[in-house]
PDB file of C-alpha atoms in Angstrom:
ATOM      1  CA  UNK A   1      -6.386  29.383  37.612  1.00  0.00           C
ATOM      2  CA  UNK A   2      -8.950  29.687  34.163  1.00  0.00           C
ATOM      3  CA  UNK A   3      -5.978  31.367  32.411  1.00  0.00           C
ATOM      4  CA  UNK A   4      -3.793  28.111  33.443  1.00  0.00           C
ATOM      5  CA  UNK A   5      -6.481  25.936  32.421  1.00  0.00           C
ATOM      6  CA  UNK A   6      -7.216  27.848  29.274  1.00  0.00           C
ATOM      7  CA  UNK A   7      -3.233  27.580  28.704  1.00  0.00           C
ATOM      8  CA  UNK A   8      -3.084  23.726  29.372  1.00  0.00           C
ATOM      9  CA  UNK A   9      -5.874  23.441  26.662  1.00  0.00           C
ATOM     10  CA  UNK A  10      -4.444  25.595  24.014  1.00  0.00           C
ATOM     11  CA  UNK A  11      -1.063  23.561  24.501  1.00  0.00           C
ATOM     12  CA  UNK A  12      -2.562  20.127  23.997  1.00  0.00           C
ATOM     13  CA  UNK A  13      -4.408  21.256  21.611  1.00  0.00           C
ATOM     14  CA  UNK A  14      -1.241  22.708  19.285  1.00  0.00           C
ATOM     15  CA  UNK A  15       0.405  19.732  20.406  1.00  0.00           C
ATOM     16  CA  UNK A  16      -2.040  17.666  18.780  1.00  0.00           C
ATOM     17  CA  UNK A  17      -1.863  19.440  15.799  1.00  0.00           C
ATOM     18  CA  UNK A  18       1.954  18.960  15.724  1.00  0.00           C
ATOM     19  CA  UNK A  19       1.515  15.412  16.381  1.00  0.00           C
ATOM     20  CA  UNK A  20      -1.521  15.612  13.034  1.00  0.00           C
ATOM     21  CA  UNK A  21       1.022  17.935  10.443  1.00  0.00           C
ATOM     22  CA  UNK A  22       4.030  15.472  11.330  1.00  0.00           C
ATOM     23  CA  UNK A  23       2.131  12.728  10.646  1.00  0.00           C
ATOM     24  CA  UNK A  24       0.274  14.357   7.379  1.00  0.00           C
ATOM     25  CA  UNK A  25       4.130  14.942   6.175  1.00  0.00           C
ATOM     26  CA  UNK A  26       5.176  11.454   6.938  1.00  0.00           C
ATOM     27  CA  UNK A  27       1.933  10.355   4.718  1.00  0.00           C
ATOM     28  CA  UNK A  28       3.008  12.777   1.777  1.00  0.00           C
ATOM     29  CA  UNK A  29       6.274  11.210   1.774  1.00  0.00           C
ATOM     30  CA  UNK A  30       5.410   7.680   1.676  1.00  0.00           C
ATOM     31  CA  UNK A  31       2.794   9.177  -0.779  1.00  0.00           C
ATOM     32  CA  UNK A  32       5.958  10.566  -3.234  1.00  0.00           C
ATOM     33  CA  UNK A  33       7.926   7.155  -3.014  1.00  0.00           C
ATOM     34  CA  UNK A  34       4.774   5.332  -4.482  1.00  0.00           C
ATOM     35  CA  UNK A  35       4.242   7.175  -6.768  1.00  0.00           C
ATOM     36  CA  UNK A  36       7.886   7.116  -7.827  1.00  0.00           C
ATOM     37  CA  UNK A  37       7.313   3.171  -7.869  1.00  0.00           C
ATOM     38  CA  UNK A  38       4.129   2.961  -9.957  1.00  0.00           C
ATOM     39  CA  UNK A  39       5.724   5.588 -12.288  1.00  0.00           C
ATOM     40  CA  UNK A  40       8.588   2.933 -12.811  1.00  0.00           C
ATOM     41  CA  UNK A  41       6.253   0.197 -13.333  1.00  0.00           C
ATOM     42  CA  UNK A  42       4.459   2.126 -16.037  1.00  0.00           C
ATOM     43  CA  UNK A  43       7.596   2.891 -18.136  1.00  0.00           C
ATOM     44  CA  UNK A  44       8.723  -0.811 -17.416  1.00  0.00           C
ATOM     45  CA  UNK A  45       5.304  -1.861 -19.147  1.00  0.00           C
ATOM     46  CA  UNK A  46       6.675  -1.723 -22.599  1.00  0.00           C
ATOM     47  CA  UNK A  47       9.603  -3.485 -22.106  1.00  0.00           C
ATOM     48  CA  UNK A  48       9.419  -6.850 -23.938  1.00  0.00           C
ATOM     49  CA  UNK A  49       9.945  -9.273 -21.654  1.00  0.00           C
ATOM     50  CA  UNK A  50       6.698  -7.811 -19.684  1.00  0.00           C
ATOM     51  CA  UNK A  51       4.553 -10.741 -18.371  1.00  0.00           C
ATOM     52  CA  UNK A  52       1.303  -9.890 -20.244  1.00  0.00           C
ATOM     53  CA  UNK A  53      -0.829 -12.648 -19.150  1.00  0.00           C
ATOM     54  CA  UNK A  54      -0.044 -12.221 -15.204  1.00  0.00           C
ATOM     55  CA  UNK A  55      -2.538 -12.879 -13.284  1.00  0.00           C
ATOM     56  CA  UNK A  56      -2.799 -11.471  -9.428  1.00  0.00           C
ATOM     57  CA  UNK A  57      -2.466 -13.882  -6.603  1.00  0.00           C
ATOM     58  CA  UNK A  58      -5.876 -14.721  -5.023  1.00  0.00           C
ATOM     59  CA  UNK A  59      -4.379 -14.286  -1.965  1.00  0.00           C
ATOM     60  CA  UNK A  60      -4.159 -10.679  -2.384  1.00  0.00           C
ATOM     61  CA  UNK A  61      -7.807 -10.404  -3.200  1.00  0.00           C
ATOM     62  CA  UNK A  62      -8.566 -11.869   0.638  1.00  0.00           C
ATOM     63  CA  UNK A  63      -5.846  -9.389   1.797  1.00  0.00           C
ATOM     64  CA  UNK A  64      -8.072  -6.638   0.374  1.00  0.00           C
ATOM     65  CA  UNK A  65     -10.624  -7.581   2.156  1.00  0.00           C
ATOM     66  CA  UNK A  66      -9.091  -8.044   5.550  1.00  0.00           C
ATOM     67  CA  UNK A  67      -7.413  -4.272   5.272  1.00  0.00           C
ATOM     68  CA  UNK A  68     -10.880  -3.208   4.191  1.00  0.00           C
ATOM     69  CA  UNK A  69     -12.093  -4.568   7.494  1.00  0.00           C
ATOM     70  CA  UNK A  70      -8.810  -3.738   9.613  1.00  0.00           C
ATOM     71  CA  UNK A  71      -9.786  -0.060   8.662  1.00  0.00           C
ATOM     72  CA  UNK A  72     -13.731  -0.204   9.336  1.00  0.00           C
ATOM     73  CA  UNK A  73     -12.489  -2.065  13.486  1.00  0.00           C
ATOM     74  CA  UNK A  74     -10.134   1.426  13.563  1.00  0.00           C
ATOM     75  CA  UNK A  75     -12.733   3.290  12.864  1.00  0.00           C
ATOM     76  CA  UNK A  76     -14.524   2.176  15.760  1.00  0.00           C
ATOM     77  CA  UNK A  77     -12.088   1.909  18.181  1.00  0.00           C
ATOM     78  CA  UNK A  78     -11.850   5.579  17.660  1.00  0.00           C
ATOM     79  CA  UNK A  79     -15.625   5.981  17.761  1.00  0.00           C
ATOM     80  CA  UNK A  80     -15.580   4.242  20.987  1.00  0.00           C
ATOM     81  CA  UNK A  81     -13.076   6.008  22.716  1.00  0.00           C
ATOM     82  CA  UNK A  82     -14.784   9.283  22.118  1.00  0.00           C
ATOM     83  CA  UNK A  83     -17.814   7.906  23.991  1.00  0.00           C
ATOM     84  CA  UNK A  84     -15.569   6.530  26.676  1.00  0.00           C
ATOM     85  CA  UNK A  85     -16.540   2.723  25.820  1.00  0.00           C
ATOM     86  CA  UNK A  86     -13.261   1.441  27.034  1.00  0.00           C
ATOM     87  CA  UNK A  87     -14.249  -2.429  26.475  1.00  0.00           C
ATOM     88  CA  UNK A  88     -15.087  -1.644  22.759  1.00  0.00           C
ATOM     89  CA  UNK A  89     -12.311   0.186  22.364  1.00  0.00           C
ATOM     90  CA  UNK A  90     -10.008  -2.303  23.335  1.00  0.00           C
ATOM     91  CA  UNK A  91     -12.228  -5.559  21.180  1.00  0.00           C
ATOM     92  CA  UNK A  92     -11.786  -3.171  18.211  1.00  0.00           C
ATOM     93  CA  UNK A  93      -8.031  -2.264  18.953  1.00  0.00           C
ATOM     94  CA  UNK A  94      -7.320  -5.665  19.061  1.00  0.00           C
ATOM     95  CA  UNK A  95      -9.668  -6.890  16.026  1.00  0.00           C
ATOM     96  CA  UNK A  96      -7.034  -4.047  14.075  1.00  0.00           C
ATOM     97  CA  UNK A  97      -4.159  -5.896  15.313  1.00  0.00           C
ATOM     98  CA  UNK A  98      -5.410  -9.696  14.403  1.00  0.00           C
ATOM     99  CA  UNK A  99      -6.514  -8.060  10.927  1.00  0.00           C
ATOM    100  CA  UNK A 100      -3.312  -6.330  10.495  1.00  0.00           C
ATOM    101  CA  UNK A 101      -1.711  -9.726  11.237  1.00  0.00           C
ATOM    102  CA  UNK A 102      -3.548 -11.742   8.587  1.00  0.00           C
ATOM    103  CA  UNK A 103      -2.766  -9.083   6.485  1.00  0.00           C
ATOM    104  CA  UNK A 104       1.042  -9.972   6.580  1.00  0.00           C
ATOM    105  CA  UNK A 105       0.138 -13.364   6.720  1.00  0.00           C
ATOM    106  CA  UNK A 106      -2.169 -13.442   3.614  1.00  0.00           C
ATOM    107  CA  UNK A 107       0.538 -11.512   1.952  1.00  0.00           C
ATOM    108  CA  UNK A 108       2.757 -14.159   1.705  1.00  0.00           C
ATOM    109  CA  UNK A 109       0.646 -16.598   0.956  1.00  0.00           C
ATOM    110  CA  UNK A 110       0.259 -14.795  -2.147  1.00  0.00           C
ATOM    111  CA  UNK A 111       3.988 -14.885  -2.784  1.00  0.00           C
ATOM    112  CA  UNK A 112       3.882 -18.645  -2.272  1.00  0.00           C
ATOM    113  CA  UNK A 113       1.373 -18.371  -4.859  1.00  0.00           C
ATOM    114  CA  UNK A 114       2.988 -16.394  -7.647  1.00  0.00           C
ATOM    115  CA  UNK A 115       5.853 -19.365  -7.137  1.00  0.00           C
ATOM    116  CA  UNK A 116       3.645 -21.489  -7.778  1.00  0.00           C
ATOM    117  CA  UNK A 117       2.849 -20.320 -10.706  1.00  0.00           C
ATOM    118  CA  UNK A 118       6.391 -20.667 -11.986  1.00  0.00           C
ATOM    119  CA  UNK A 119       6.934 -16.861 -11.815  1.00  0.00           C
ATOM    120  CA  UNK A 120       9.694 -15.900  -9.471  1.00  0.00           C
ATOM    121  CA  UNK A 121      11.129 -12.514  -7.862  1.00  0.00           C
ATOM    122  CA  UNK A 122      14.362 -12.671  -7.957  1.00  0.00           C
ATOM    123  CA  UNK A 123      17.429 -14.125  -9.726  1.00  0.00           C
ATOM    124  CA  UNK A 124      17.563 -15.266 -13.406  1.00  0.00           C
ATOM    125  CA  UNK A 125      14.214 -16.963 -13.344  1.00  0.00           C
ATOM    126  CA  UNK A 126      12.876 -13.452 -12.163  1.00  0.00           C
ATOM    127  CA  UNK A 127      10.297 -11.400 -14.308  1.00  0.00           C
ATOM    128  CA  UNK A 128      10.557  -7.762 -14.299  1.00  0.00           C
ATOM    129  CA  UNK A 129       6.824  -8.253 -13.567  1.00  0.00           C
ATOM    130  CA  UNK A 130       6.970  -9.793 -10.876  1.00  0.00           C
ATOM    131  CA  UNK A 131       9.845  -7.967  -9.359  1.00  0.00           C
ATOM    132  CA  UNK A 132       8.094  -5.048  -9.775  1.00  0.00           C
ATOM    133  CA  UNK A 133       5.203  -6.529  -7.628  1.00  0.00           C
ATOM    134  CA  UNK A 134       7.565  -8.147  -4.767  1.00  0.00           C
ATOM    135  CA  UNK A 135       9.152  -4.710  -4.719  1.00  0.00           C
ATOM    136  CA  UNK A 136       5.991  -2.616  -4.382  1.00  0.00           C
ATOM    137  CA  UNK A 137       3.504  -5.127  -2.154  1.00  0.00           C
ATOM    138  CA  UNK A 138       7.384  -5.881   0.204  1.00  0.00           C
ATOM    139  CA  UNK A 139       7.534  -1.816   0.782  1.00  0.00           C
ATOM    140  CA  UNK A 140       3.969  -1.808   1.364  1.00  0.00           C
ATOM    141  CA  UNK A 141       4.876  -4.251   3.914  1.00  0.00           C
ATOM    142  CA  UNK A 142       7.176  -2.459   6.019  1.00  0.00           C
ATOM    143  CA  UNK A 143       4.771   0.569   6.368  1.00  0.00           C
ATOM    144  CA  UNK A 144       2.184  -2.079   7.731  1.00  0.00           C
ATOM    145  CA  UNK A 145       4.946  -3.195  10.119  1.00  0.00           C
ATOM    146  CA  UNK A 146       5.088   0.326  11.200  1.00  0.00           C
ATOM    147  CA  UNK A 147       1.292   0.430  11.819  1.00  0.00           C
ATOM    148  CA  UNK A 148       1.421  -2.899  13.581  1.00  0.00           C
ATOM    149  CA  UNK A 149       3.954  -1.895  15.946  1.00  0.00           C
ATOM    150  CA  UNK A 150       2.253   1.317  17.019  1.00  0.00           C
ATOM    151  CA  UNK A 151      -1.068  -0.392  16.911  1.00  0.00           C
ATOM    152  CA  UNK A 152       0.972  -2.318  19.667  1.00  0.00           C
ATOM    153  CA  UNK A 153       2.095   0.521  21.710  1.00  0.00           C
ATOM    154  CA  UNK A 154      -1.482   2.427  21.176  1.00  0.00           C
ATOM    155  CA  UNK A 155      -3.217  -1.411  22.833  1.00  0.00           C
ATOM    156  CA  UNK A 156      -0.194  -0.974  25.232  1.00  0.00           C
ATOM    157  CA  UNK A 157      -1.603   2.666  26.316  1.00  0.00           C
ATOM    158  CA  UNK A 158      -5.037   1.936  26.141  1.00  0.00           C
ATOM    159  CA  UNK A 159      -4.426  -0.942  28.789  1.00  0.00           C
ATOM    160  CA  UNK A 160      -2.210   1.841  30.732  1.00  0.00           C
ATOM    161  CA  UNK A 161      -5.488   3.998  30.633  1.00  0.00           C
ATOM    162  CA  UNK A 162      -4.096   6.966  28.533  1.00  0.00           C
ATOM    163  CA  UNK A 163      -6.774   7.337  26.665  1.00  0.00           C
ATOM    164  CA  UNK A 164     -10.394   8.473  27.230  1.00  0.00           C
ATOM    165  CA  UNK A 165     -12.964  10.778  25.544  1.00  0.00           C
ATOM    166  CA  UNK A 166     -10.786  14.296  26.165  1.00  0.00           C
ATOM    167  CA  UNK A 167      -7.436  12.497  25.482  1.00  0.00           C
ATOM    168  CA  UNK A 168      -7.607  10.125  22.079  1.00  0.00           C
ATOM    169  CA  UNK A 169      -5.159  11.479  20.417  1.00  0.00           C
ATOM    170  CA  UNK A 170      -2.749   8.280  19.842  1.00  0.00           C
ATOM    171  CA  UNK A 171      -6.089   6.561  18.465  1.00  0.00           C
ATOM    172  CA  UNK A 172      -6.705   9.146  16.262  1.00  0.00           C
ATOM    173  CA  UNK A 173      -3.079   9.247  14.475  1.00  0.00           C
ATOM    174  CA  UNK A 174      -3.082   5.401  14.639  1.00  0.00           C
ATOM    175  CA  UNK A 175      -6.734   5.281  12.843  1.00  0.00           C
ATOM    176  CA  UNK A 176      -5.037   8.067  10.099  1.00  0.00           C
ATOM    177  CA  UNK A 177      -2.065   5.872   9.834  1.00  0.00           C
ATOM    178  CA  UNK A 178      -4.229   2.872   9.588  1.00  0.00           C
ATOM    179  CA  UNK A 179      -6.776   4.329   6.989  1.00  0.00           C
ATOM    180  CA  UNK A 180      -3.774   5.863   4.597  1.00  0.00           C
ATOM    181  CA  UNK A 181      -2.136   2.314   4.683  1.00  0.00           C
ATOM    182  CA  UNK A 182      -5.783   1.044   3.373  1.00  0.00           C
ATOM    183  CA  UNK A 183      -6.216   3.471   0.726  1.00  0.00           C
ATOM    184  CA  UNK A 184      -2.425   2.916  -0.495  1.00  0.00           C
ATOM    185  CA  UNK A 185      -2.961  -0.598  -0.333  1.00  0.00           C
ATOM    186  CA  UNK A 186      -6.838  -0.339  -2.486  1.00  0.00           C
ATOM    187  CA  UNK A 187      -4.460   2.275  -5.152  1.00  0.00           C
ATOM    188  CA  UNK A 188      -1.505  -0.061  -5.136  1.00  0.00           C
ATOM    189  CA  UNK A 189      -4.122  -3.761  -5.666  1.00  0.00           C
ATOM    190  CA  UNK A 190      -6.197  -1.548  -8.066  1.00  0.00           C
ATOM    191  CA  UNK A 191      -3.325  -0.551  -9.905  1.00  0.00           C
ATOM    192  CA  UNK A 192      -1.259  -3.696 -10.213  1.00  0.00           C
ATOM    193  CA  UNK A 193      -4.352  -5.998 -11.149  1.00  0.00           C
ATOM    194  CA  UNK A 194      -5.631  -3.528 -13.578  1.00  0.00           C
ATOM    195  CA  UNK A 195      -3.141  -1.586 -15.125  1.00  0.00           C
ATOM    196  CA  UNK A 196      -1.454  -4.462 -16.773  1.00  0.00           C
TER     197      UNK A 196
END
């Protein structure tokens, strides 16, 4: 009966781990493809028609912020599930999700405000600029979509009682998911506002 027990463990725990390396790979991947972008963007730099007085939406400056937050809620939810606090776990779960939503929502706002500008994304009135940062913040995007909708199915769980202080698991990879989308967004901000 130990040995079963001892069995059960050491499968959940290499399971876990599975769960942790697939999800580490995923991150390198998405990792590579940004890369790829900002390495495009810094070759496009010296082309002429380069926007050299662009300024960065404001909007995206609030964005920052509510990410920076969106990751610090995570954080706790995690924390909280650890210690079993099921009622802060779930505030915090579904602080990340409201964040995650103004997020998006602050995101376009900060499209609307590049148009205003007279700077536009696409077609002939287009910038290679500005492209460059529809392109990059839009695939940014659809990761974030990805983290809302398993920050979804994680609240979905919770509520289902998966999770608890030996099984936390799906919070964990959501709070890695969550945190790498922070940092990429922080690199990505950083490196569009400054390396202009």
């Amino acid at each position: 009966m130990k040995q079963d027990k001892m069995t059960l463990e050491e499968h959940k725990a290499r399971t876990d781990r599975s769960y942790k390396l697939l999800l580490l790979f995923a991150m390198l991947s998405m990792t590579m493809m940004f890369a790829g972008l900002t390495s495009a963007f810094v070759v496009s730099k010296s082309r002429p028609d380069w926007l050299k007085d662009f300024e960065m939406p404001s909007a995206f400056y609030v964005s920052t912020a509510i990410i920076l937050l969106g990751s610090l809620t995570m954080h706790m939810a995690k924390k909280y599930i650890q210690k079993d606090q099921r009622a802060s776990t779930t505030k915090m779960l579904w602080a990340t999700l409201v964040l995650g939503i103004l997020f998006f929502v602050f995101q376009f706002i900060g499209f609307q405000q590049v148009i205003s500008q007279g700077y536009y994304f696409t077609g002939s009135a287009s910038s290679i600029t500005t492209t460059f940062l529809y392109v990059v913040t839009l695939t940014h995007l659809l990761h974030l979509l990805g983290g809302i909708i398993s920050l979804v199915v994680i609240i979905y769980n919770h509520f289902k009682q998966k999770y608890n202080a030996s099984q936390t698991i799906g919070i964990e990879l959501g709070a890695m998911y969550w945190h790498f989308l922070d940092l990429l967004w922080i690199y990505l901000f950083l490196f569009l506002n400054f390396f202009n």
